[in-house]
PDB file of C-alpha atoms and ligand atoms in Angstrom:
ATOM      1  CA  UNK R   1      98.721  71.378 254.781  1.00 40.00           C
ATOM      2  CA  UNK R   2      97.282  68.962 252.497  1.00 48.00           C
ATOM      3  CA  UNK R   3      93.808  68.400 252.616  1.00 66.00           C
ATOM      4  CA  UNK R   4      91.051  66.021 250.930  1.00 90.00           C
ATOM      5  CA  UNK R   5      88.923  67.854 248.067  1.00 96.00           C
ATOM      6  CA  UNK R   6      86.227  65.756 249.459  1.00 97.00           C
ATOM      7  CA  UNK R   7      86.035  68.338 252.586  1.00 96.00           C
ATOM      8  CA  UNK R   8      83.850  68.753 254.702  1.00 97.00           C
ATOM      9  CA  UNK R   9      82.536  65.248 253.740  1.00 97.00           C
ATOM     10  CA  UNK R  10      83.778  62.428 256.253  1.00 97.00           C
ATOM     11  CA  UNK R  11      84.411  59.270 254.958  1.00 96.00           C
ATOM     12  CA  UNK R  12      82.948  55.806 256.306  1.00 96.00           C
ATOM     13  CA  UNK R  13      86.492  53.814 257.080  1.00 95.00           C
ATOM     14  CA  UNK R  14      84.448  50.511 256.471  1.00 95.00           C
ATOM     15  CA  UNK R  15      83.024  51.061 253.129  1.00 95.00           C
ATOM     16  CA  UNK R  16      84.726  54.350 251.666  1.00 94.00           C
ATOM     17  CA  UNK R  17      81.601  55.909 251.204  1.00 97.00           C
ATOM     18  CA  UNK R  18      81.607  59.563 251.817  1.00 97.00           C
ATOM     19  CA  UNK R  19      78.809  61.047 254.145  1.00 98.00           C
ATOM     20  CA  UNK R  20      77.588  64.248 256.128  1.00 98.00           C
ATOM     21  CA  UNK R  21      76.015  63.830 259.484  1.00 98.00           C
ATOM     22  CA  UNK R  22      73.096  66.181 260.608  1.00 98.00           C
ATOM     23  CA  UNK R  23      73.646  68.297 263.851  1.00 96.00           C
ATOM     24  CA  UNK R  24      72.207  67.842 267.281  1.00 96.00           C
ATOM     25  CA  UNK R  25      69.820  66.224 268.063  1.00 97.00           C
ATOM     26  CA  UNK R  26      69.601  64.504 264.687  1.00 98.00           C
ATOM     27  CA  UNK R  27      72.814  62.965 264.755  1.00 98.00           C
ATOM     28  CA  UNK R  28      71.378  59.507 263.758  1.00 98.00           C
ATOM     29  CA  UNK R  29      70.533  60.707 260.391  1.00 98.00           C
ATOM     30  CA  UNK R  30      73.333  61.009 257.597  1.00 98.00           C
ATOM     31  CA  UNK R  31      73.332  61.886 253.940  1.00 98.00           C
ATOM     32  CA  UNK R  32      75.208  59.793 251.534  1.00 98.00           C
ATOM     33  CA  UNK R  33      75.215  58.920 247.996  1.00 98.00           C
ATOM     34  CA  UNK R  34      72.544  56.678 246.544  1.00 97.00           C
ATOM     35  CA  UNK R  35      73.381  52.841 246.608  1.00 97.00           C
ATOM     36  CA  UNK R  36      72.322  50.468 243.789  1.00 93.00           C
ATOM     37  CA  UNK R  37      70.325  48.458 246.689  1.00 96.00           C
ATOM     38  CA  UNK R  38      68.260  51.758 247.368  1.00 98.00           C
ATOM     39  CA  UNK R  39      66.027  51.424 244.341  1.00 98.00           C
ATOM     40  CA  UNK R  40      63.639  49.115 246.183  1.00 97.00           C
ATOM     41  CA  UNK R  41      63.239  51.304 249.327  1.00 98.00           C
ATOM     42  CA  UNK R  42      62.194  54.280 246.910  1.00 98.00           C
ATOM     43  CA  UNK R  43      59.060  52.356 245.644  1.00 98.00           C
ATOM     44  CA  UNK R  44      56.825  52.389 248.568  1.00 98.00           C
ATOM     45  CA  UNK R  45      57.821  56.024 249.257  1.00 98.00           C
ATOM     46  CA  UNK R  46      56.877  57.214 245.920  1.00 98.00           C
ATOM     47  CA  UNK R  47      53.636  55.553 245.740  1.00 98.00           C
ATOM     48  CA  UNK R  48      52.587  57.367 249.244  1.00 98.00           C
ATOM     49  CA  UNK R  49      49.827  59.872 248.421  1.00 98.00           C
ATOM     50  CA  UNK R  50      51.167  61.635 251.534  1.00 97.00           C
ATOM     51  CA  UNK R  51      54.375  62.361 249.333  1.00 98.00           C
ATOM     52  CA  UNK R  52      53.723  62.156 246.154  1.00 98.00           C
ATOM     53  CA  UNK R  53      50.645  64.504 246.011  1.00 98.00           C
ATOM     54  CA  UNK R  54      53.167  67.126 246.324  1.00 98.00           C
ATOM     55  CA  UNK R  55      55.803  66.188 243.706  1.00 97.00           C
ATOM     56  CA  UNK R  56      55.952  67.027 240.005  1.00 91.00           C
ATOM     57  CA  UNK R  57      58.815  64.714 239.005  1.00 87.00           C
ATOM     58  CA  UNK R  58      58.594  61.090 239.493  1.00 95.00           C
ATOM     59  CA  UNK R  59      56.074  59.071 237.258  1.00 97.00           C
ATOM     60  CA  UNK R  60      53.238  57.507 239.093  1.00 97.00           C
ATOM     61  CA  UNK R  61      52.501  54.773 239.655  1.00 97.00           C
ATOM     62  CA  UNK R  62      56.365  54.332 240.660  1.00 98.00           C
ATOM     63  CA  UNK R  63      57.712  50.947 239.721  1.00 98.00           C
ATOM     64  CA  UNK R  64      60.633  48.845 240.395  1.00 98.00           C
ATOM     65  CA  UNK R  65      61.803  49.450 236.944  1.00 98.00           C
ATOM     66  CA  UNK R  66      61.226  53.511 237.210  1.00 98.00           C
ATOM     67  CA  UNK R  67      63.322  53.106 240.695  1.00 98.00           C
ATOM     68  CA  UNK R  68      66.321  50.799 239.101  1.00 98.00           C
ATOM     69  CA  UNK R  69      66.915  53.606 236.167  1.00 98.00           C
ATOM     70  CA  UNK R  70      66.567  56.674 238.333  1.00 98.00           C
ATOM     71  CA  UNK R  71      69.161  55.214 240.940  1.00 98.00           C
ATOM     72  CA  UNK R  72      71.764  54.035 238.460  1.00 98.00           C
ATOM     73  CA  UNK R  73      71.640  57.679 236.754  1.00 98.00           C
ATOM     74  CA  UNK R  74      72.093  59.346 240.146  1.00 98.00           C
ATOM     75  CA  UNK R  75      74.687  57.116 241.153  1.00 98.00           C
ATOM     76  CA  UNK R  76      76.408  57.780 237.767  1.00 98.00           C
ATOM     77  CA  UNK R  77      76.232  61.604 238.682  1.00 97.00           C
ATOM     78  CA  UNK R  78      77.575  61.192 242.120  1.00 97.00           C
ATOM     79  CA  UNK R  79      80.326  59.181 240.974  1.00 97.00           C
ATOM     80  CA  UNK R  80      81.371  61.479 238.278  1.00 97.00           C
ATOM     81  CA  UNK R  81      81.534  64.368 240.931  1.00 97.00           C
ATOM     82  CA  UNK R  82      83.374  62.029 243.485  1.00 97.00           C
ATOM     83  CA  UNK R  83      85.943  61.214 240.528  1.00 97.00           C
ATOM     84  CA  UNK R  84      86.780  64.789 239.665  1.00 97.00           C
ATOM     85  CA  UNK R  85      87.300  65.764 243.523  1.00 97.00           C
ATOM     86  CA  UNK R  86      89.459  62.424 244.059  1.00 95.00           C
ATOM     87  CA  UNK R  87      91.416  63.400 240.673  1.00 96.00           C
ATOM     88  CA  UNK R  88      91.886  67.030 241.912  1.00 96.00           C
ATOM     89  CA  UNK R  89      93.175  65.869 245.169  1.00 94.00           C
ATOM     90  CA  UNK R  90      95.693  63.397 243.826  1.00 94.00           C
ATOM     91  CA  UNK R  91      96.832  65.766 240.989  1.00 95.00           C
ATOM     92  CA  UNK R  92      97.779  68.691 243.605  1.00 94.00           C
ATOM     93  CA  UNK R  93      97.055  67.747 247.466  1.00 92.00           C
ATOM     94  CA  UNK R  94      97.678  71.465 248.131  1.00 92.00           C
ATOM     95  CA  UNK R  95      95.229  72.685 245.519  1.00 94.00           C
ATOM     96  CA  UNK R  96      92.342  75.093 246.769  1.00 95.00           C
ATOM     97  CA  UNK R  97      89.197  73.269 247.315  1.00 97.00           C
ATOM     98  CA  UNK R  98      87.479  72.944 244.030  1.00 97.00           C
ATOM     99  CA  UNK R  99      84.034  74.271 243.126  1.00 98.00           C
ATOM    100  CA  UNK R 100      81.848  71.600 241.653  1.00 98.00           C
ATOM    101  CA  UNK R 101      78.521  71.261 240.028  1.00 97.00           C
ATOM    102  CA  UNK R 102      76.826  68.730 241.966  1.00 97.00           C
ATOM    103  CA  UNK R 103      76.328  67.443 245.478  1.00 98.00           C
ATOM    104  CA  UNK R 104      77.693  63.719 245.852  1.00 97.00           C
ATOM    105  CA  UNK R 105      75.699  63.166 249.152  1.00 98.00           C
ATOM    106  CA  UNK R 106      71.669  63.375 248.894  1.00 98.00           C
ATOM    107  CA  UNK R 107      70.159  60.322 250.182  1.00 98.00           C
ATOM    108  CA  UNK R 108      68.763  60.425 254.080  1.00 98.00           C
ATOM    109  CA  UNK R 109      69.465  57.790 256.068  1.00 98.00           C
ATOM    110  CA  UNK R 110      68.730  56.807 259.736  1.00 98.00           C
ATOM    111  CA  UNK R 111      71.230  54.693 261.434  1.00 98.00           C
ATOM    112  CA  UNK R 112      69.553  52.437 264.326  1.00 98.00           C
ATOM    113  CA  UNK R 113      70.992  51.439 267.447  1.00 97.00           C
ATOM    114  CA  UNK R 114      71.761  48.192 266.129  1.00 97.00           C
ATOM    115  CA  UNK R 115      73.969  49.931 263.372  1.00 95.00           C
ATOM    116  CA  UNK R 116      71.459  48.948 260.465  1.00 97.00           C
ATOM    117  CA  UNK R 117      70.274  52.028 258.312  1.00 98.00           C
ATOM    118  CA  UNK R 118      67.056  52.959 256.960  1.00 98.00           C
ATOM    119  CA  UNK R 119      66.360  54.868 253.852  1.00 98.00           C
ATOM    120  CA  UNK R 120      64.391  58.015 254.561  1.00 98.00           C
ATOM    121  CA  UNK R 121      64.274  60.181 251.466  1.00 98.00           C
ATOM    122  CA  UNK R 122      66.356  62.235 248.961  1.00 98.00           C
ATOM    123  CA  UNK R 123      67.480  65.998 248.840  1.00 98.00           C
ATOM    124  CA  UNK R 124      69.105  67.342 245.734  1.00 98.00           C
ATOM    125  CA  UNK R 125      70.169  70.679 244.150  1.00 98.00           C
ATOM    126  CA  UNK R 126      69.974  71.026 240.275  1.00 96.00           C
ATOM    127  CA  UNK R 127      69.844  73.996 237.829  1.00 98.00           C
ATOM    128  CA  UNK R 128      66.367  75.993 238.115  1.00 97.00           C
ATOM    129  CA  UNK R 129      64.336  75.249 235.010  1.00 96.00           C
ATOM    130  CA  UNK R 130      61.747  77.664 235.830  1.00 93.00           C
ATOM    131  CA  UNK R 131      58.687  75.137 235.469  1.00 87.00           C
ATOM    132  CA  UNK R 132      55.945  77.659 236.132  1.00 80.00           C
ATOM    133  CA  UNK R 133      56.791  80.315 233.808  1.00 86.00           C
ATOM    134  CA  UNK R 134      54.992  80.726 230.419  1.00 89.00           C
ATOM    135  CA  UNK R 135      56.755  78.227 227.668  1.00 94.00           C
ATOM    136  CA  UNK R 136      58.889  80.871 225.871  1.00 96.00           C
ATOM    137  CA  UNK R 137      59.942  82.720 228.908  1.00 96.00           C
ATOM    138  CA  UNK R 138      60.575  79.381 230.641  1.00 95.00           C
ATOM    139  CA  UNK R 139      62.869  78.160 227.699  1.00 97.00           C
ATOM    140  CA  UNK R 140      64.812  81.591 227.448  1.00 97.00           C
ATOM    141  CA  UNK R 141      65.463  81.464 231.354  1.00 97.00           C
ATOM    142  CA  UNK R 142      66.382  78.046 231.406  1.00 98.00           C
ATOM    143  CA  UNK R 143      68.641  78.136 228.429  1.00 98.00           C
ATOM    144  CA  UNK R 144      70.476  81.207 229.930  1.00 98.00           C
ATOM    145  CA  UNK R 145      70.834  79.241 233.243  1.00 98.00           C
ATOM    146  CA  UNK R 146      71.985  76.378 231.587  1.00 98.00           C
ATOM    147  CA  UNK R 147      74.845  78.074 229.887  1.00 98.00           C
ATOM    148  CA  UNK R 148      76.050  79.695 233.139  1.00 98.00           C
ATOM    149  CA  UNK R 149      79.367  78.123 234.261  1.00 98.00           C
ATOM    150  CA  UNK R 150      79.895  76.357 237.547  1.00 97.00           C
ATOM    151  CA  UNK R 151      80.511  78.813 240.441  1.00 96.00           C
ATOM    152  CA  UNK R 152      78.882  81.724 238.613  1.00 98.00           C
ATOM    153  CA  UNK R 153      76.926  83.563 241.317  1.00 97.00           C
ATOM    154  CA  UNK R 154      74.165  84.536 238.749  1.00 98.00           C
ATOM    155  CA  UNK R 155      73.336  80.561 238.307  1.00 98.00           C
ATOM    156  CA  UNK R 156      70.025  79.929 239.825  1.00 98.00           C
ATOM    157  CA  UNK R 157      69.607  76.471 241.537  1.00 98.00           C
ATOM    158  CA  UNK R 158      66.238  74.817 243.049  1.00 98.00           C
ATOM    159  CA  UNK R 159      65.982  72.288 245.609  1.00 98.00           C
ATOM    160  CA  UNK R 160      63.894  69.116 245.409  1.00 97.00           C
ATOM    161  CA  UNK R 161      63.129  66.668 248.180  1.00 98.00           C
ATOM    162  CA  UNK R 162      61.047  64.120 249.724  1.00 98.00           C
ATOM    163  CA  UNK R 163      61.004  62.145 253.079  1.00 98.00           C
ATOM    164  CA  UNK R 164      59.267  59.070 254.189  1.00 98.00           C
ATOM    165  CA  UNK R 165      55.993  59.837 255.659  1.00 98.00           C
ATOM    166  CA  UNK R 166      56.775  57.787 258.959  1.00 98.00           C
ATOM    167  CA  UNK R 167      59.306  60.703 259.567  1.00 98.00           C
ATOM    168  CA  UNK R 168      57.452  63.848 258.714  1.00 98.00           C
ATOM    169  CA  UNK R 169      57.570  66.474 261.360  1.00 98.00           C
ATOM    170  CA  UNK R 170      60.701  65.671 263.274  1.00 98.00           C
ATOM    171  CA  UNK R 171      62.499  68.620 261.890  1.00 98.00           C
ATOM    172  CA  UNK R 172      64.472  66.374 259.424  1.00 98.00           C
ATOM    173  CA  UNK R 173      64.350  68.088 256.340  1.00 98.00           C
ATOM    174  CA  UNK R 174      64.784  71.593 257.774  1.00 98.00           C
ATOM    175  CA  UNK R 175      68.053  70.620 259.177  1.00 98.00           C
ATOM    176  CA  UNK R 176      69.155  68.649 256.230  1.00 98.00           C
ATOM    177  CA  UNK R 177      68.542  71.651 254.028  1.00 98.00           C
ATOM    178  CA  UNK R 178      70.523  73.852 256.477  1.00 98.00           C
ATOM    179  CA  UNK R 179      73.227  71.069 256.588  1.00 98.00           C
ATOM    180  CA  UNK R 180      73.780  70.763 252.659  1.00 98.00           C
ATOM    181  CA  UNK R 181      73.574  74.527 251.986  1.00 98.00           C
ATOM    182  CA  UNK R 182      76.290  75.509 254.747  1.00 98.00           C
ATOM    183  CA  UNK R 183      78.539  72.307 254.149  1.00 98.00           C
ATOM    184  CA  UNK R 184      78.412  72.012 250.795  1.00 98.00           C
ATOM    185  CA  UNK R 185      76.117  74.275 248.209  1.00 98.00           C
ATOM    186  CA  UNK R 186      77.605  77.577 249.482  1.00 98.00           C
ATOM    187  CA  UNK R 187      81.341  76.781 249.856  1.00 98.00           C
ATOM    188  CA  UNK R 188      81.639  73.718 247.365  1.00 98.00           C
ATOM    189  CA  UNK R 189      79.174  74.573 244.541  1.00 98.00           C
ATOM    190  CA  UNK R 190      79.062  78.377 244.838  1.00 98.00           C
ATOM    191  CA  UNK R 191      75.459  78.388 245.047  1.00 98.00           C
ATOM    192  CA  UNK R 192      74.152  81.855 245.793  1.00 98.00           C
ATOM    193  CA  UNK R 193      70.655  82.068 244.236  1.00 98.00           C
ATOM    194  CA  UNK R 194      67.820  79.543 244.689  1.00 98.00           C
ATOM    195  CA  UNK R 195      64.319  79.533 243.225  1.00 98.00           C
ATOM    196  CA  UNK R 196      61.934  77.080 244.504  1.00 97.00           C
ATOM    197  CA  UNK R 197      58.357  76.203 243.696  1.00 95.00           C
ATOM    198  CA  UNK R 198      55.980  74.712 245.982  1.00 97.00           C
ATOM    199  CA  UNK R 199      52.285  73.479 245.494  1.00 97.00           C
ATOM    200  CA  UNK R 200      49.873  75.717 247.029  1.00 98.00           C
ATOM    201  CA  UNK R 201      48.791  73.957 250.510  1.00 98.00           C
ATOM    202  CA  UNK R 202      52.031  71.871 250.837  1.00 98.00           C
ATOM    203  CA  UNK R 203      52.349  73.923 254.258  1.00 98.00           C
ATOM    204  CA  UNK R 204      55.191  71.694 255.418  1.00 98.00           C
ATOM    205  CA  UNK R 205      57.618  72.372 252.466  1.00 98.00           C
ATOM    206  CA  UNK R 206      57.217  76.255 252.624  1.00 98.00           C
ATOM    207  CA  UNK R 207      58.106  75.985 256.261  1.00 98.00           C
ATOM    208  CA  UNK R 208      61.262  74.025 255.537  1.00 98.00           C
ATOM    209  CA  UNK R 209      62.226  76.891 253.175  1.00 98.00           C
ATOM    210  CA  UNK R 210      61.164  79.632 255.184  1.00 98.00           C
ATOM    211  CA  UNK R 211      63.198  78.234 257.971  1.00 98.00           C
ATOM    212  CA  UNK R 212      66.232  78.146 255.930  1.00 98.00           C
ATOM    213  CA  UNK R 213      65.891  81.950 254.853  1.00 98.00           C
ATOM    214  CA  UNK R 214      63.601  81.509 251.790  1.00 98.00           C
ATOM    215  CA  UNK R 215      61.297  84.372 251.238  1.00 98.00           C
ATOM    216  CA  UNK R 216      57.867  84.038 249.309  1.00 98.00           C
ATOM    217  CA  UNK R 217      58.056  86.098 246.125  1.00 97.00           C
ATOM    218  CA  UNK R 218      54.557  85.331 244.572  1.00 95.00           C
ATOM    219  CA  UNK R 219      51.834  82.947 244.181  1.00 96.00           C
ATOM    220  CA  UNK R 220      50.718  81.664 240.776  1.00 93.00           C
ATOM    221  CA  UNK R 221      47.075  80.347 240.979  1.00 95.00           C
ATOM    222  CA  UNK R 222      46.376  77.567 238.377  1.00 93.00           C
ATOM    223  CA  UNK R 223      44.291  74.760 238.646  1.00 96.00           C
ATOM    224  CA  UNK R 224      45.681  71.296 237.395  1.00 94.00           C
ATOM    225  CA  UNK R 225      45.549  67.479 238.192  1.00 96.00           C
ATOM    226  CA  UNK R 226      48.298  66.072 240.215  1.00 96.00           C
ATOM    227  CA  UNK R 227      49.275  62.364 239.662  1.00 96.00           C
ATOM    228  CA  UNK R 228      46.495  61.173 241.988  1.00 97.00           C
ATOM    229  CA  UNK R 229      44.048  63.256 239.745  1.00 96.00           C
ATOM    230  CA  UNK R 230      43.730  65.581 242.772  1.00 97.00           C
ATOM    231  CA  UNK R 231      42.930  69.543 241.936  1.00 98.00           C
ATOM    232  CA  UNK R 232      46.104  71.829 242.640  1.00 97.00           C
ATOM    233  CA  UNK R 233      45.623  75.196 242.866  1.00 97.00           C
ATOM    234  CA  UNK R 234      49.021  76.414 241.692  1.00 95.00           C
ATOM    235  CA  UNK R 235      52.280  77.120 243.128  1.00 95.00           C
ATOM    236  CA  UNK R 236      54.406  79.553 245.511  1.00 97.00           C
ATOM    237  CA  UNK R 237      57.537  80.936 244.375  1.00 97.00           C
ATOM    238  CA  UNK R 238      60.332  81.225 246.978  1.00 98.00           C
ATOM    239  CA  UNK R 239      63.694  82.689 246.304  1.00 98.00           C
ATOM    240  CA  UNK R 240      66.794  82.421 248.783  1.00 98.00           C
ATOM    241  CA  UNK R 241      69.909  84.629 248.192  1.00 98.00           C
ATOM    242  CA  UNK R 242      73.358  84.096 249.973  1.00 96.00           C
ATOM    243  CA  UNK R 243      73.363  86.470 252.758  1.00 81.00           C
TER     244      UNK R 243
HETATM  245  C1  LIG Y 301      57.914  68.637 252.792  1.00 57.44           C
HETATM  246  C2  LIG Y 301      58.586  67.611 253.792  1.00 57.44           C
HETATM  247  C3  LIG Y 301      60.160  67.142 253.285  1.00 57.44           C
HETATM  248  C4  LIG Y 301      58.986  68.573 255.263  1.00 57.44           C
HETATM  249  O1  LIG Y 301      59.875  67.858 255.644  1.00 57.44           O
HETATM  250  P1  LIG Y 301      59.880  67.290 257.498  1.00 57.44           P
HETATM  251  O2  LIG Y 301      61.065  66.490 257.854  1.00 57.44           O
HETATM  252  O3  LIG Y 301      58.716  66.597 257.637  1.00 57.44           O
HETATM  253  O4  LIG Y 301      59.753  68.785 257.838  1.00 57.44           O
HETATM  254  P2  LIG Y 301      59.998  69.496 259.338  1.00 57.44           P
HETATM  255  O5  LIG Y 301      59.871  68.499 260.544  1.00 57.44           O
HETATM  256  O6  LIG Y 301      61.588  70.083 259.128  1.00 57.44           O
HETATM  257  O7  LIG Y 301      59.166  70.764 259.468  1.00 57.44           O
HETATM  258  C5  LIG Y 301      59.185  71.866 258.981  1.00 57.44           C
HETATM  259  C6  LIG Y 301      58.055  72.851 259.458  1.00 57.44           C
HETATM  260  O8  LIG Y 301      56.943  72.506 258.821  1.00 57.44           O
HETATM  261  C7  LIG Y 301      55.897  72.118 259.449  1.00 57.44           C
HETATM  262  N1  LIG Y 301      55.265  70.930 259.032  1.00 57.44           N
HETATM  263  C8  LIG Y 301      55.726  69.857 258.340  1.00 57.44           C
HETATM  264  N2  LIG Y 301      54.922  68.991 257.962  1.00 57.44           N
HETATM  265  C9  LIG Y 301      53.752  69.450 257.984  1.00 57.44           C
HETATM  266  C10 LIG Y 301      52.468  69.364 257.485  1.00 57.44           C
HETATM  267  N3  LIG Y 301      52.070  68.396 257.043  1.00 57.44           N
HETATM  268  N4  LIG Y 301      51.670  70.426 257.666  1.00 57.44           N
HETATM  269  C11 LIG Y 301      51.576  71.404 258.401  1.00 57.44           C
HETATM  270  N5  LIG Y 301      53.112  71.874 258.823  1.00 57.44           N
HETATM  271  C12 LIG Y 301      54.012  70.990 258.650  1.00 57.44           C
HETATM  272  C13 LIG Y 301      56.719  71.576 260.805  1.00 57.44           C
HETATM  273  O9  LIG Y 301      55.989  71.843 262.088  1.00 57.44           O
HETATM  274  C14 LIG Y 301      57.915  72.623 260.911  1.00 57.44           C
HETATM  275  O10 LIG Y 301      57.284  74.082 261.333  1.00 57.44           O
HETATM  276  P3  LIG Y 301      57.445  74.585 262.646  1.00 57.44           P
HETATM  277  O11 LIG Y 301      59.029  74.510 263.115  1.00 57.44           O
HETATM  278  O12 LIG Y 301      57.298  76.061 262.467  1.00 57.44           O
HETATM  279  O13 LIG Y 301      56.296  73.793 263.609  1.00 57.44           O
HETATM  280  C15 LIG Y 301      57.749  66.107 253.767  1.00 57.44           C
HETATM  281  O14 LIG Y 301      56.745  66.480 254.722  1.00 57.44           O
HETATM  282  C16 LIG Y 301      57.641  65.642 252.519  1.00 57.44           C
HETATM  283  O15 LIG Y 301      58.479  64.731 252.261  1.00 57.44           O
HETATM  284  N6  LIG Y 301      56.667  66.034 251.877  1.00 57.44           N
HETATM  285  C17 LIG Y 301      56.165  65.166 250.772  1.00 57.44           C
HETATM  286  C18 LIG Y 301      56.999  65.525 249.669  1.00 57.44           C
HETATM  287  C19 LIG Y 301      57.331  67.058 249.445  1.00 57.44           C
HETATM  288  O16 LIG Y 301      56.268  67.616 249.572  1.00 57.44           O
HETATM  289  N7  LIG Y 301      58.470  67.559 249.059  1.00 57.44           N
HETATM  290  C20 LIG Y 301      58.689  68.931 248.490  1.00 57.44           C
HETATM  291  C21 LIG Y 301      57.880  69.328 247.420  1.00 57.44           C
HETATM  292  S1  LIG Y 301      58.103  71.058 247.170  1.00 57.44           S
END
């Protein structure tokens, strides 16, 4: 029987956009690719101290121009994966599902009763770059990891995410991570090992990982200022291995 290489993503019949829906009781939340109009919604979230205090990545203050260039680069990445999958479907509709190096859906959106959608946040898998290792070891491990082919069970991934403060504490990120792991990361990316680093004190993020089977490996204590100038005390390193 022929199948789509997008499986198990669903496709919005009106827009052609692929999506994944979270399970009960969060069926009103979907994961989609980034859209060009998202940039404006990311700016207030990525300037919110309750969010950025815990993030190592985005520049701060986060400007509309940062947002525009980030969103267009992520759209290019998801378009490339979707193209790869659609070309594989077109070439051989009976071919086994392809393992790919990324997940094309990552943006959390809430669907309101009137059908409008609210941008809530982002969750993405990427190759681990060992941020808190000593520089030489970091380089060695990152280069080794970068050379591993897509689908290699030894490849070490990491997960990065954020959610608008208005929606914290409702179980959304716990379920988003669970859904992406089981629906896409494990079967469609071949993810078998994940290493994440969470700043000490970020209890909510540690819980999201623990509730998805991640285990605390060690705590690295080190004082440094975050983007708000607050003193951070180091990181918790958690690992997940495919059961
Ligand atoms: C971390 C974050 C994504 C968690 O998302 P969320 O959808 O609010 O998390 P959930 O509602 O699924 O909560 C998971 C668990 O953490 C707990 N929790 C959530 N926020 C918490 C907080 N601020 N303090 C203490 N516990 C918290 C919840 O109670 C729940 O635990 P429980 O089931 O044992 O009660 C969100 O708080 C966020 O975006 N924070 C800012 C950015 C960030 O920290 N990114 C991660 C960097 S590693």
